[in-house]
Short mmCIF file of C-alpha atoms in Angstrom, two decimals:
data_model
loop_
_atom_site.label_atom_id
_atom_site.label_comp_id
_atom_site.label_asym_id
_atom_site.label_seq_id
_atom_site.Cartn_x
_atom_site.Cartn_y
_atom_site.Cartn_z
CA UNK A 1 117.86 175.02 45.60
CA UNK A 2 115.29 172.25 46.52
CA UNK A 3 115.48 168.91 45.25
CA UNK A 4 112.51 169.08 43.23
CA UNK A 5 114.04 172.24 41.45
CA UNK A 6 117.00 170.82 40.95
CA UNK A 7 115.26 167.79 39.41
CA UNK A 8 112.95 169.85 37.04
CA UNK A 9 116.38 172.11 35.79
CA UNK A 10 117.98 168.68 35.15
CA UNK A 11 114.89 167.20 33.00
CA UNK A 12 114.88 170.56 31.27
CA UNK A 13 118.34 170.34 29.95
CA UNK A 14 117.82 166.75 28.89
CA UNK A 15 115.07 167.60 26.80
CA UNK A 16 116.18 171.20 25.57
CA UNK A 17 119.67 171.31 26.27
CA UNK A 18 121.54 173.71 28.52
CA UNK A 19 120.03 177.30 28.52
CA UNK A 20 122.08 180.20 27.37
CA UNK A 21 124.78 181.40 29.90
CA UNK A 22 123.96 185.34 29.49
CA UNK A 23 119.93 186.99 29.25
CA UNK A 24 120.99 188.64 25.93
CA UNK A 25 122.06 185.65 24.32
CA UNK A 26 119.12 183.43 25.34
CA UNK A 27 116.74 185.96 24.18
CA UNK A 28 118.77 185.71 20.75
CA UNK A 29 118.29 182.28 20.60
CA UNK A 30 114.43 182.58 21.02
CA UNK A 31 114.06 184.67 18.63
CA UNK A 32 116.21 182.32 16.51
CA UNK A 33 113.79 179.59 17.02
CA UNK A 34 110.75 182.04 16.83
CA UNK A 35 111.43 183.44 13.26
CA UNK A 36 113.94 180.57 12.06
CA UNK A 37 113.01 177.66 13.18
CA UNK A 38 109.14 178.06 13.02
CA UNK A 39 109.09 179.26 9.46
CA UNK A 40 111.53 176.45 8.19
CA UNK A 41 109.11 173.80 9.68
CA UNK A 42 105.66 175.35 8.55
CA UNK A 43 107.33 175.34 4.95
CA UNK A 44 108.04 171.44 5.87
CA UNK A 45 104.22 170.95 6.87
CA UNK A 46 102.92 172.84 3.74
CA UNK A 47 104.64 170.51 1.88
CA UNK A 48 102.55 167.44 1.65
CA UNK A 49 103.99 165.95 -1.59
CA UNK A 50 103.80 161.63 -1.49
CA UNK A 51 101.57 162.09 1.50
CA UNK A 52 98.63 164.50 -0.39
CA UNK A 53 99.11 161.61 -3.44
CA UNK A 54 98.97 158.39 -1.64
CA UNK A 55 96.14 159.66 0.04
CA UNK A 56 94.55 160.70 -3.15
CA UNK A 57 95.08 158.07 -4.86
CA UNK A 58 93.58 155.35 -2.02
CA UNK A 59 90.47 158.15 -1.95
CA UNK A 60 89.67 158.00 -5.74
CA UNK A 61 92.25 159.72 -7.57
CA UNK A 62 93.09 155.67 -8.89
CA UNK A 63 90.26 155.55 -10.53
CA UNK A 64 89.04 158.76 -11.81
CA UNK A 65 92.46 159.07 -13.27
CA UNK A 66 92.35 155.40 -14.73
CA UNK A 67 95.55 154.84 -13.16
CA UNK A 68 96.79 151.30 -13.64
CA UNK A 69 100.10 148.97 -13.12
CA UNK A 70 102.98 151.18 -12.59
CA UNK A 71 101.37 154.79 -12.71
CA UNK A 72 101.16 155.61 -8.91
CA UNK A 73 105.43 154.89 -8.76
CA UNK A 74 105.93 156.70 -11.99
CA UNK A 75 104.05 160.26 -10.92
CA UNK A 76 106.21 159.84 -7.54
CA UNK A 77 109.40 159.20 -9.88
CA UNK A 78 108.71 162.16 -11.59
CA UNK A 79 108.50 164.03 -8.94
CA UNK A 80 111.69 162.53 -7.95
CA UNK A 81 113.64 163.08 -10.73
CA UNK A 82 112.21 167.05 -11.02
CA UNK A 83 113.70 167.36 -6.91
CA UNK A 84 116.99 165.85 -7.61
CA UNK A 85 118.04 167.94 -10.45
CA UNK A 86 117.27 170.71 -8.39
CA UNK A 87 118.70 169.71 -5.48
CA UNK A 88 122.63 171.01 -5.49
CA UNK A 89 122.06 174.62 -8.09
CA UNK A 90 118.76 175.28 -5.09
CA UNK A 91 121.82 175.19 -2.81
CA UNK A 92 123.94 176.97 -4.17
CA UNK A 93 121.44 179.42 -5.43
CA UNK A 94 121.45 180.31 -2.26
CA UNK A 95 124.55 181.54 -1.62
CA UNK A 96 123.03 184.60 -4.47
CA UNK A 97 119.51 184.54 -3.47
CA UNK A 98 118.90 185.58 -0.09
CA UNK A 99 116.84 183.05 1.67
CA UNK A 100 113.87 185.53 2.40
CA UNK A 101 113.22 185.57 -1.51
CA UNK A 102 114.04 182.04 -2.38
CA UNK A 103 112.36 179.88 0.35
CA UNK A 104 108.93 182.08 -0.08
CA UNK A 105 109.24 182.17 -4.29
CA UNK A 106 109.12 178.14 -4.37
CA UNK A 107 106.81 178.04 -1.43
CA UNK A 108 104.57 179.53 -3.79
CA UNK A 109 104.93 177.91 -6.45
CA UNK A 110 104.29 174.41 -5.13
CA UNK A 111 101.00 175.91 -4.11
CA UNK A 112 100.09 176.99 -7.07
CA UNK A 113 101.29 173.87 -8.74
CA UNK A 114 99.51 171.61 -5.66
CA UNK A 115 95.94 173.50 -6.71
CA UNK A 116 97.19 172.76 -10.13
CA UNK A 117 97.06 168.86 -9.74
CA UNK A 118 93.38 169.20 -8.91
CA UNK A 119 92.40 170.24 -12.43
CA UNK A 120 94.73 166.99 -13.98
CA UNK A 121 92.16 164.45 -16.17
CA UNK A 122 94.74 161.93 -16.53
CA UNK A 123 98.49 160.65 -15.43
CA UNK A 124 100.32 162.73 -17.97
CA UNK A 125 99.13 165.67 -16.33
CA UNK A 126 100.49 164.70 -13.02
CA UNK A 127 104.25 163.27 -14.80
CA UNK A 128 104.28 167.29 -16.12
CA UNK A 129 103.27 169.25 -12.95
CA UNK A 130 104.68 166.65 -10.14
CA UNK A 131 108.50 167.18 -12.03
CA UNK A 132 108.25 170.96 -11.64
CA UNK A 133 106.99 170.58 -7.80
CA UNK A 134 109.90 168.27 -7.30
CA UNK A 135 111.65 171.08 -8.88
CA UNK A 136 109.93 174.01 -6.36
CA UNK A 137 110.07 171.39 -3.35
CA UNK A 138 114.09 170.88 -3.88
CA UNK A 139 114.04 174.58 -1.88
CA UNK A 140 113.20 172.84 1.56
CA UNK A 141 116.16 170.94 2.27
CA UNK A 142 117.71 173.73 2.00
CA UNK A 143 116.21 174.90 5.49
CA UNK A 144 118.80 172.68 6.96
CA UNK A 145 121.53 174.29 6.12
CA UNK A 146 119.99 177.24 7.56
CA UNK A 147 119.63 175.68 10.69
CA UNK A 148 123.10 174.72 10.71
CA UNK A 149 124.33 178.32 10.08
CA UNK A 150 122.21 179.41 13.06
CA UNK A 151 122.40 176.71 16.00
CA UNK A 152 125.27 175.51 17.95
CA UNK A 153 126.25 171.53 17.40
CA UNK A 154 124.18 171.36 20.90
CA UNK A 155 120.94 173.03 19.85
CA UNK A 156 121.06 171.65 17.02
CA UNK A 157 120.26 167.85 17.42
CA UNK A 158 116.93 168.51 18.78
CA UNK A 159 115.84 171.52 16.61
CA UNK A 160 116.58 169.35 13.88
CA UNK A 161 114.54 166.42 14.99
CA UNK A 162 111.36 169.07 15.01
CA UNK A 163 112.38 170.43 11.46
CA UNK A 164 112.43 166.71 10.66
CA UNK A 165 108.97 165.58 12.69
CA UNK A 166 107.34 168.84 10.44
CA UNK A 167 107.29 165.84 7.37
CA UNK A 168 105.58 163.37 9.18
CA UNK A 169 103.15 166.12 11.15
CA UNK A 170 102.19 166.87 7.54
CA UNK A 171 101.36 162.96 6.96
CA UNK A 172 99.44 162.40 9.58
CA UNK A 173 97.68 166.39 8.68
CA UNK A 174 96.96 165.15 4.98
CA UNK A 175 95.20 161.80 5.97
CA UNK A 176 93.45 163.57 8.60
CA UNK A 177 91.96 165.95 6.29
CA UNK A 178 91.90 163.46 3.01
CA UNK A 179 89.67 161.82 5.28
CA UNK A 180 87.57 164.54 6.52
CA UNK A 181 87.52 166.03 2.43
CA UNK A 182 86.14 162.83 1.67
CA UNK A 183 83.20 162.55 3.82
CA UNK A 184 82.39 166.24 3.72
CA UNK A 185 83.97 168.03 0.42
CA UNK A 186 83.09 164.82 -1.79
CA UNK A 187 80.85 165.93 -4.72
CA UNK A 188 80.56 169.75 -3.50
CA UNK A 189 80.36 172.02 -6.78
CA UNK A 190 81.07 168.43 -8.78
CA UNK A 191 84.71 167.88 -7.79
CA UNK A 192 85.73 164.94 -5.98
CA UNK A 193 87.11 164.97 -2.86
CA UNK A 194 90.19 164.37 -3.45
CA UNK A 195 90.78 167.10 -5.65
CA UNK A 196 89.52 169.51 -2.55
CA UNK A 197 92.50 167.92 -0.90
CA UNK A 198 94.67 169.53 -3.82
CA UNK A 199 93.19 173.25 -3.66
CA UNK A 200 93.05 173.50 0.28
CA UNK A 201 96.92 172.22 0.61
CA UNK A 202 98.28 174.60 -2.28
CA UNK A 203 96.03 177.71 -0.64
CA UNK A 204 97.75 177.11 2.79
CA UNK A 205 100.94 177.97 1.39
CA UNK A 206 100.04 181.27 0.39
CA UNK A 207 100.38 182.87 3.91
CA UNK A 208 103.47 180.48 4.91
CA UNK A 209 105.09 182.49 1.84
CA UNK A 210 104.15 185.62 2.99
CA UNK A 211 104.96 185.56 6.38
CA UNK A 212 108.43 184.07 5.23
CA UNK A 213 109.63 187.02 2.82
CA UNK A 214 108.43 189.01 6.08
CA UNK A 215 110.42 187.67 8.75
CA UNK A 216 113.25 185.30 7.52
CA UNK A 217 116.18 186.44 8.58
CA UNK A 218 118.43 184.77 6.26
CA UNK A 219 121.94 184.13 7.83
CA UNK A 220 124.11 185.41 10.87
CA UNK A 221 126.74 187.39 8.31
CA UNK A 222 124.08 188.74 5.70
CA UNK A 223 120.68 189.15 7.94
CA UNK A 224 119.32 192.78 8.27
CA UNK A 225 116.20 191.56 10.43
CA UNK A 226 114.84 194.48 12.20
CA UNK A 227 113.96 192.32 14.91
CA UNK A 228 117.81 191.86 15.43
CA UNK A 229 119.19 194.47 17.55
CA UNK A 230 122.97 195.15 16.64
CA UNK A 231 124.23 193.40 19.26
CA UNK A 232 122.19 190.34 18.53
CA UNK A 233 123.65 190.30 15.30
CA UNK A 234 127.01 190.20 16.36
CA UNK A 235 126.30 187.73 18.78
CA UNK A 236 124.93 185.24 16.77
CA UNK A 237 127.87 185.57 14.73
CA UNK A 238 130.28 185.51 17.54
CA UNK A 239 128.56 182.42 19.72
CA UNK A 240 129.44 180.28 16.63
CA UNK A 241 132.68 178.47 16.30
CA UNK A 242 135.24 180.25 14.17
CA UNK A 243 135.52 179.23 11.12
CA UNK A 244 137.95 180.02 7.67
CA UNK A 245 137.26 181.94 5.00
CA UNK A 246 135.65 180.11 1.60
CA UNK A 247 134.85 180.91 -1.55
CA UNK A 248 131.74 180.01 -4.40
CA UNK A 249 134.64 178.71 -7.35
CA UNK A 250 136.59 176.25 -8.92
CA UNK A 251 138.48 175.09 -5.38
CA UNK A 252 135.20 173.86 -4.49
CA UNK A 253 135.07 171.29 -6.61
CA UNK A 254 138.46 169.87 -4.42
CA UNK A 255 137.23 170.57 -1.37
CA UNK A 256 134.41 168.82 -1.65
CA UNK A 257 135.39 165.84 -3.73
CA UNK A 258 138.85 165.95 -2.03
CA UNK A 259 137.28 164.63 1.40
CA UNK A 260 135.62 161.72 2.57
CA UNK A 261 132.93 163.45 3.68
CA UNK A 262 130.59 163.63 1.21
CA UNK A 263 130.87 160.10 0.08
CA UNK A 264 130.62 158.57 3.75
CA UNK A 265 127.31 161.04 3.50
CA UNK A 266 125.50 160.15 0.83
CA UNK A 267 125.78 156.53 0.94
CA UNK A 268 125.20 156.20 4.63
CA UNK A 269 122.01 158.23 4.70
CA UNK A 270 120.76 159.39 1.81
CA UNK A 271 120.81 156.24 -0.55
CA UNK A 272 121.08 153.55 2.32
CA UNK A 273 119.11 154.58 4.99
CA UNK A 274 116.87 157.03 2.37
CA UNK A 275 115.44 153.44 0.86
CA UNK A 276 115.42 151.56 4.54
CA UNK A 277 112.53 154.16 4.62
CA UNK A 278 110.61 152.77 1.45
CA UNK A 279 108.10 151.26 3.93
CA UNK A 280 106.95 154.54 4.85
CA UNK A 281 107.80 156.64 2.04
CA UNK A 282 106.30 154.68 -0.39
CA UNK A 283 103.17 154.79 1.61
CA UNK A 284 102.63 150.85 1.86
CA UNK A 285 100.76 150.54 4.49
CA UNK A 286 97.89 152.32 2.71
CA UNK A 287 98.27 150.54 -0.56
CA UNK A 288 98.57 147.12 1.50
CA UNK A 289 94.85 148.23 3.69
CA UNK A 290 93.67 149.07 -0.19
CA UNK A 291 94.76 145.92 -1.89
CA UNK A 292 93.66 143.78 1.30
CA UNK A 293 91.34 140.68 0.35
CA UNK A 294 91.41 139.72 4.20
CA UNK A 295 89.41 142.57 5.71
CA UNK A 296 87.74 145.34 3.61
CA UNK A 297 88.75 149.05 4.94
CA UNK A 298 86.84 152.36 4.61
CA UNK A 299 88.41 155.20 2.81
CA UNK A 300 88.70 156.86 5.58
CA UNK A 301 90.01 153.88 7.55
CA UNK A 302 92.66 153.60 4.72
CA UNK A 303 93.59 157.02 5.48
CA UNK A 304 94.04 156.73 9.13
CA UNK A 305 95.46 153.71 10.31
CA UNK A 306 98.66 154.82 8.76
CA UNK A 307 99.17 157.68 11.05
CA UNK A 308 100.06 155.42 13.26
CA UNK A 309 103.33 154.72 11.74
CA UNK A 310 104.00 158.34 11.12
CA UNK A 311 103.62 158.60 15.32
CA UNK A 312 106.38 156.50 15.37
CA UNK A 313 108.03 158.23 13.37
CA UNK A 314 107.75 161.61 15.11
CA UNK A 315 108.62 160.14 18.49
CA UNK A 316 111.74 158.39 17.01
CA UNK A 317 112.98 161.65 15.91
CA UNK A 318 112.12 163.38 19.08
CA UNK A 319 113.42 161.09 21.33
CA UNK A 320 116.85 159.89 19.38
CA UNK A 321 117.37 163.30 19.33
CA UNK A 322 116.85 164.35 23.15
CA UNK A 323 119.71 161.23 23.52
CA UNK A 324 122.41 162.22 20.87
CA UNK A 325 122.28 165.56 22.23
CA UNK A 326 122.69 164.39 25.86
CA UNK A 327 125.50 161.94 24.90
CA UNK A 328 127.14 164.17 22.26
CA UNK A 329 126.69 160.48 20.24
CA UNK A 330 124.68 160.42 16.95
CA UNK A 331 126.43 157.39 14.69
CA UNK A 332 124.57 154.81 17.00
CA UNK A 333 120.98 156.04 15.97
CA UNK A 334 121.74 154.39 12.56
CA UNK A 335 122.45 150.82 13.77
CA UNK A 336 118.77 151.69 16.03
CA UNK A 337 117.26 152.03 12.29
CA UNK A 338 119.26 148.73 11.08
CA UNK A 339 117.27 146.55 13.90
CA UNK A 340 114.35 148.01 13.71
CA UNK A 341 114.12 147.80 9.80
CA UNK A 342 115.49 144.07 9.92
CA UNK A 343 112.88 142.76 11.93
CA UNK A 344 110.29 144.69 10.25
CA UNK A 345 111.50 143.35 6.89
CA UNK A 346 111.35 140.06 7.73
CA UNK A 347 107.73 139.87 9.12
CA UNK A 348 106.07 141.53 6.16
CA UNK A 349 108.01 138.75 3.95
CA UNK A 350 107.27 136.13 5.80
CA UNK A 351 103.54 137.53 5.38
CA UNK A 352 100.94 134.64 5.02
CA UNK A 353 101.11 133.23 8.78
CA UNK A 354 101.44 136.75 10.69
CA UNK A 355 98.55 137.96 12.11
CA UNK A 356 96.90 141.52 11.38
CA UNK A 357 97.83 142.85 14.26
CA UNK A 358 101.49 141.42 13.96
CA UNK A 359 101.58 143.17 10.34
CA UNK A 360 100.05 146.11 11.93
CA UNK A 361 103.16 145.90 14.43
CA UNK A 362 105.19 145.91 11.18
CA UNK A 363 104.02 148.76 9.51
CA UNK A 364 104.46 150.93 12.30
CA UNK A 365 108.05 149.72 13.69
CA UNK A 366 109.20 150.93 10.42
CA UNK A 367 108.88 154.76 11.02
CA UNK A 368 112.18 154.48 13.33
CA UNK A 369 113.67 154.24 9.85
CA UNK A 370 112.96 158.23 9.91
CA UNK A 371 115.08 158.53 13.11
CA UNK A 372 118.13 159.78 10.74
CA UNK A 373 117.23 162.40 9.28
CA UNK A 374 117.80 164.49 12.40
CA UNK A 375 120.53 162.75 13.42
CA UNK A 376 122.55 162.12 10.20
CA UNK A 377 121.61 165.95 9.15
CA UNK A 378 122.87 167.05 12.45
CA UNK A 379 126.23 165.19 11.78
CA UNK A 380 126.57 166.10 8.40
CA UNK A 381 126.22 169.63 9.60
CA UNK A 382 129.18 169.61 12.39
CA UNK A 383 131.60 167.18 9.55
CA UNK A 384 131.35 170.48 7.26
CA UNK A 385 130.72 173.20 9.54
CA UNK A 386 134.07 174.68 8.52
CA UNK A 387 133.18 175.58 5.22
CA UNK A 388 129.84 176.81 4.02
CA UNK A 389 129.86 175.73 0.86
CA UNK A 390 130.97 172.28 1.16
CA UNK A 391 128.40 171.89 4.12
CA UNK A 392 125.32 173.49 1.00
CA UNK A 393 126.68 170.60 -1.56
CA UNK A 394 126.57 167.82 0.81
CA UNK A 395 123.38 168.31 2.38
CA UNK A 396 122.33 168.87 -1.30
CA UNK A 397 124.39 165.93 -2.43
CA UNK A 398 122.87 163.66 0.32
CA UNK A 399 119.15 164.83 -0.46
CA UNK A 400 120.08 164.23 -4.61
CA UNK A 401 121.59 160.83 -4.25
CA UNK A 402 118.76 159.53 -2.46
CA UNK A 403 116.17 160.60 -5.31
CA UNK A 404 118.23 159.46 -7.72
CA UNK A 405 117.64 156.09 -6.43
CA UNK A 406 113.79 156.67 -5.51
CA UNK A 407 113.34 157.62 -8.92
CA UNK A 408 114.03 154.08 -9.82
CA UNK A 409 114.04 151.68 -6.74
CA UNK A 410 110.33 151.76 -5.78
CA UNK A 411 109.15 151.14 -9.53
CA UNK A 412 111.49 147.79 -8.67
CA UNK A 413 111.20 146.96 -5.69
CA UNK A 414 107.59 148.61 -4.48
CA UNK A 415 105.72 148.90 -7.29
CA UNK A 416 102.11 149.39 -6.40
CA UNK A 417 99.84 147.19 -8.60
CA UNK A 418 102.39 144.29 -6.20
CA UNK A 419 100.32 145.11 -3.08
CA UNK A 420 99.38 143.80 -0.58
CA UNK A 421 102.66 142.07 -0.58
CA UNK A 422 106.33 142.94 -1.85
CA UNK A 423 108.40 139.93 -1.41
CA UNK A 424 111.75 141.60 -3.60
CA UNK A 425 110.82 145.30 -1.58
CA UNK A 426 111.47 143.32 1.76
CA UNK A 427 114.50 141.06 1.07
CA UNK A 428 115.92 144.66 -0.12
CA UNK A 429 115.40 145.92 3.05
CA UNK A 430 116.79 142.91 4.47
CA UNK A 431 119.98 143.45 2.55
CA UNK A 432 120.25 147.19 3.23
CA UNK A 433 120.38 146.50 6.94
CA UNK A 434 123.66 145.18 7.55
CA UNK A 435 125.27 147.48 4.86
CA UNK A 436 123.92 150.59 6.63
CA UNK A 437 125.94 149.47 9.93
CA UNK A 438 129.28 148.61 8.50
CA UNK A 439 129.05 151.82 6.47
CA UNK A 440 128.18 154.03 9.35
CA UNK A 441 131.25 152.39 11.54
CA UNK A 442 133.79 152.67 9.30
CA UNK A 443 132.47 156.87 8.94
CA UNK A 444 132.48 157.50 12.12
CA UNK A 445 136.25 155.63 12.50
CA UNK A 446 137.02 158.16 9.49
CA UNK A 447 135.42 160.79 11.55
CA UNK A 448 137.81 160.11 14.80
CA UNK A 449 140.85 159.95 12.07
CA UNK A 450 139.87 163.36 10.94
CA UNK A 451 139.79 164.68 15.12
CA UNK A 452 143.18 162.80 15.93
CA UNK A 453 144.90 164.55 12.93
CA UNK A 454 143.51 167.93 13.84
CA UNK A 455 144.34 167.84 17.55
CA UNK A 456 147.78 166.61 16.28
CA UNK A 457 148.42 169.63 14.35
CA UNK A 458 147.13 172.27 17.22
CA UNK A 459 148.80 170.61 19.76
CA UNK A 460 151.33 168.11 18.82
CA UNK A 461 151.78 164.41 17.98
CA UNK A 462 152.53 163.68 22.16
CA UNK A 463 149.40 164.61 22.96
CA UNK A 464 147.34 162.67 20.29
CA UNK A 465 148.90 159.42 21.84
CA UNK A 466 146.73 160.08 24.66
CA UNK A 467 143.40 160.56 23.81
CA UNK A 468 141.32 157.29 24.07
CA UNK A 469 140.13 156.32 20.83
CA UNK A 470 136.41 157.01 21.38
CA UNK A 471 136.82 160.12 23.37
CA UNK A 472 136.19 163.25 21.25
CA UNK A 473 133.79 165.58 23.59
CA UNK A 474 137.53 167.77 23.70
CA UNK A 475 137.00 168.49 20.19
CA UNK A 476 133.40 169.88 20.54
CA UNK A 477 132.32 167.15 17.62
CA UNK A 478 131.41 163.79 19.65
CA UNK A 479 128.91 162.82 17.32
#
């Protein structure tokens, strides 16, 4: 083999991880990401939720809708509070509902209830239909514990990341086409552009929901796929680690809040590090270009700009990914997002002497903060990956803790009619930082704990005394 060969094989299993020992099983595992993967991200893309309404609201929406003060938080709270009360029974629903009928039927109906918004006349129309697309929305999270059920711990990482990046492709896609709405679709048939914005993103989920009651193939044990030879179904039951036996009842309720795990969870990534993203997720950079007395921005200036951010974003995912799976390391991505989020915090307080370019600089450092989603989901997958249903209530868990406190925390802390500054939102964020380190440390010291006792039981106490403390790539779960 020549050098150069040998160097392009190497860069390859950096970026994608090591290929499939056997033809048949790498074949599986394109078809995996062909029907799998690909369907659980375009559902991620179609949904446009905060992004479709910041961008509304900066293109018109405000004042056609005679939204003042605190309305613009409140709709997204609503929404909120509609996707975290359907966050854990959408999990566990499907455990009855195979996945092929679920994702597609709430798929559809945040289409229809997307094309919906465009006929609202005032807020109280968006409080009623945003809290039953929080409700239809609660479905995609879901996807990741499909992903889990289908992927290896070291496919997983990356694949991940990309179901991840599908949110922020769908940022950057809605202020693209805000943009584009508003300087072509303004006026046409007298609706405002922004309502266009509404109809187009509901109709696109019509064939996402169609081609996903086609060709999901629900899970390894239950999927009748026709695409699936035999074979390939046992395979991608058998390439899986083993695991035991667990039931949908009442011992759930101690195996899940018997463990560590789903506390450690929760409050490392999905109330934490879920609000260290209020920067982004609150859409403040396009509020702040809005609000701005120093230089006046076009709509479709206001819509752009932010995309840059949302960049960031994607290539923090990507590229955090690409190293946890190389290193078998993913705790360390979190104290990446502390740094990042610390400095960021601190120049949008300190505000008044930073340049525009320096707040620019800002704004767009903050989309690391999305770097955990792929790698927090990917560990929360391999903590649980012995038991399916405790794995379904902690990803659901995670996902309903942190709406719980963005129902209430950006009305607080970010409230719009604030812009173009948020002095409490920042120190927040300031505070946040250090907590999201110490919490992550003393998880993954939990998480060693839990490896230690396990070899100990397989093996025997005389050989636990001789693993280093950091080494766990013996245990398949170095994360």
């Amino acid at each position: 083999m020549s050098p150069d060969i040998g160097l392009v094989k190497h860069a390859r299993n950096v970026l994608w991880g090591e290929p499939p020992p056997t033809h048949q099983e790498r074949k599986l595992l394109f078809k995996i990401d062909w029907f799998v993967l690909s369907f659980v991200c375009l559902q991620y893309v179609s949904y446009l939720d905060r992004a479709n309404l910041a961008n509304a609201y900066v293109s018109g929406m405000k004042e056609a809708l005679n939204m003042t003060g605190h309305d613009f938080n409140n709709v997204n709270s609503m929404f909120t509070v509609g996707y975290t009360v359907a966050q854990i029974p959408q999990n566990l629903l499907l455990h009855v509902v195979p996945a092929r009928i679920l994702f597609p039927i709430n798929t559809l109906s945040w289409g229809c209830l997307t094309m919906l918004t465009a006929a609202a006349t005032n807020v109280r129309h968006l409080y009623v239909i945003r809290f039953f697309q929080g409700m239809a929305e609660a479905s995609t999270f879901v996807g990741a514990v499909s992903l889990g059920s289908w992927y290896k711990e070291s496919e997983l990482g990356k694949r991940g990341a990309i179901f991840s990046s599908s949110a922020q492709v769908a940022t950057i896609f809605s202020g693209v086409l805000q943009a584009s709405i508003y300087q072509h679709l303004n006026g046409l048939h007298g609706l405002a552009g922004f309502r266009w914005l509404f109809i187009i993103c509901g109709a696109i989920t019509v064939p996402i929901a169609l081609y996903g009651f086609l060709f999901f193939p629900d899970t390894p044990e239950t999927t009748s796929a026709r695409y699936f030879s035999p074979e390939e179904r046992k395979l991608a039951i058998s390439r899986l680690p083993p695991k035991p036996k667990t039931r949908l009842d009442m011992s759930l309720i101690h195996r899940v809040l018997g463990r560590w795990r789903i506390y450690a969870m929760c409050t490392i990534w999905y109330i934490v590090g879920g609000e260290l993203e209020s920067i982004g997720s609150n859409s403040l950079m396009a509020l702040w270009m809005k609000a701005s007395v120093e230089l006046k921005y076009t709509v479709q200036n206001i819509n752009y700009y932010p995309a840059g951010g949302t960049a960031v974003a994607i290539v923090a995912l990507l590229g955090t990914a690409v190293w946890t799976d190389y290193t078998n390391k993913r705790y360390q991505v979190n104290i990446l997002i502390a740094a990042c989020m610390l400095l960021s915090s601190v120049i949008l307080l300190v505000y008044t002497p930073i340049s525009t370019a320096g707040k620019f600089f800002a704004f767009y450092l903050s989309g690391v903060s999305y770097a955990g989603q792929a790698s927090n989901f990917g560990w929360a997958n391999d903590i649980a990956r012995d038991d399916d249903q405790e794995r379904s209530v902690i990803l659901g868990a995670m996902n309903m803790m942190s709406n719980a406190f963005n129902a209430w925390w950006p009305i607080v802390f970010f409230p719009a009619n604030e812009a173009p500054r948020w002095r409490k939102g920042m120190i927040s964020i300031i505070v946040l930082a250090p907590i999201m380190v110490i919490i992550t440390i003393a998880a993954r010291i939990q998480q060693l704990e839990d490896l230690r006792r396990e070899r100990r039981g397989s093996h025997g106490a005389s050989e636990v005394e001789q693993i280093p403390a950091g080494d766990t790539k013996e245990e398949g779960q170095s994360n």
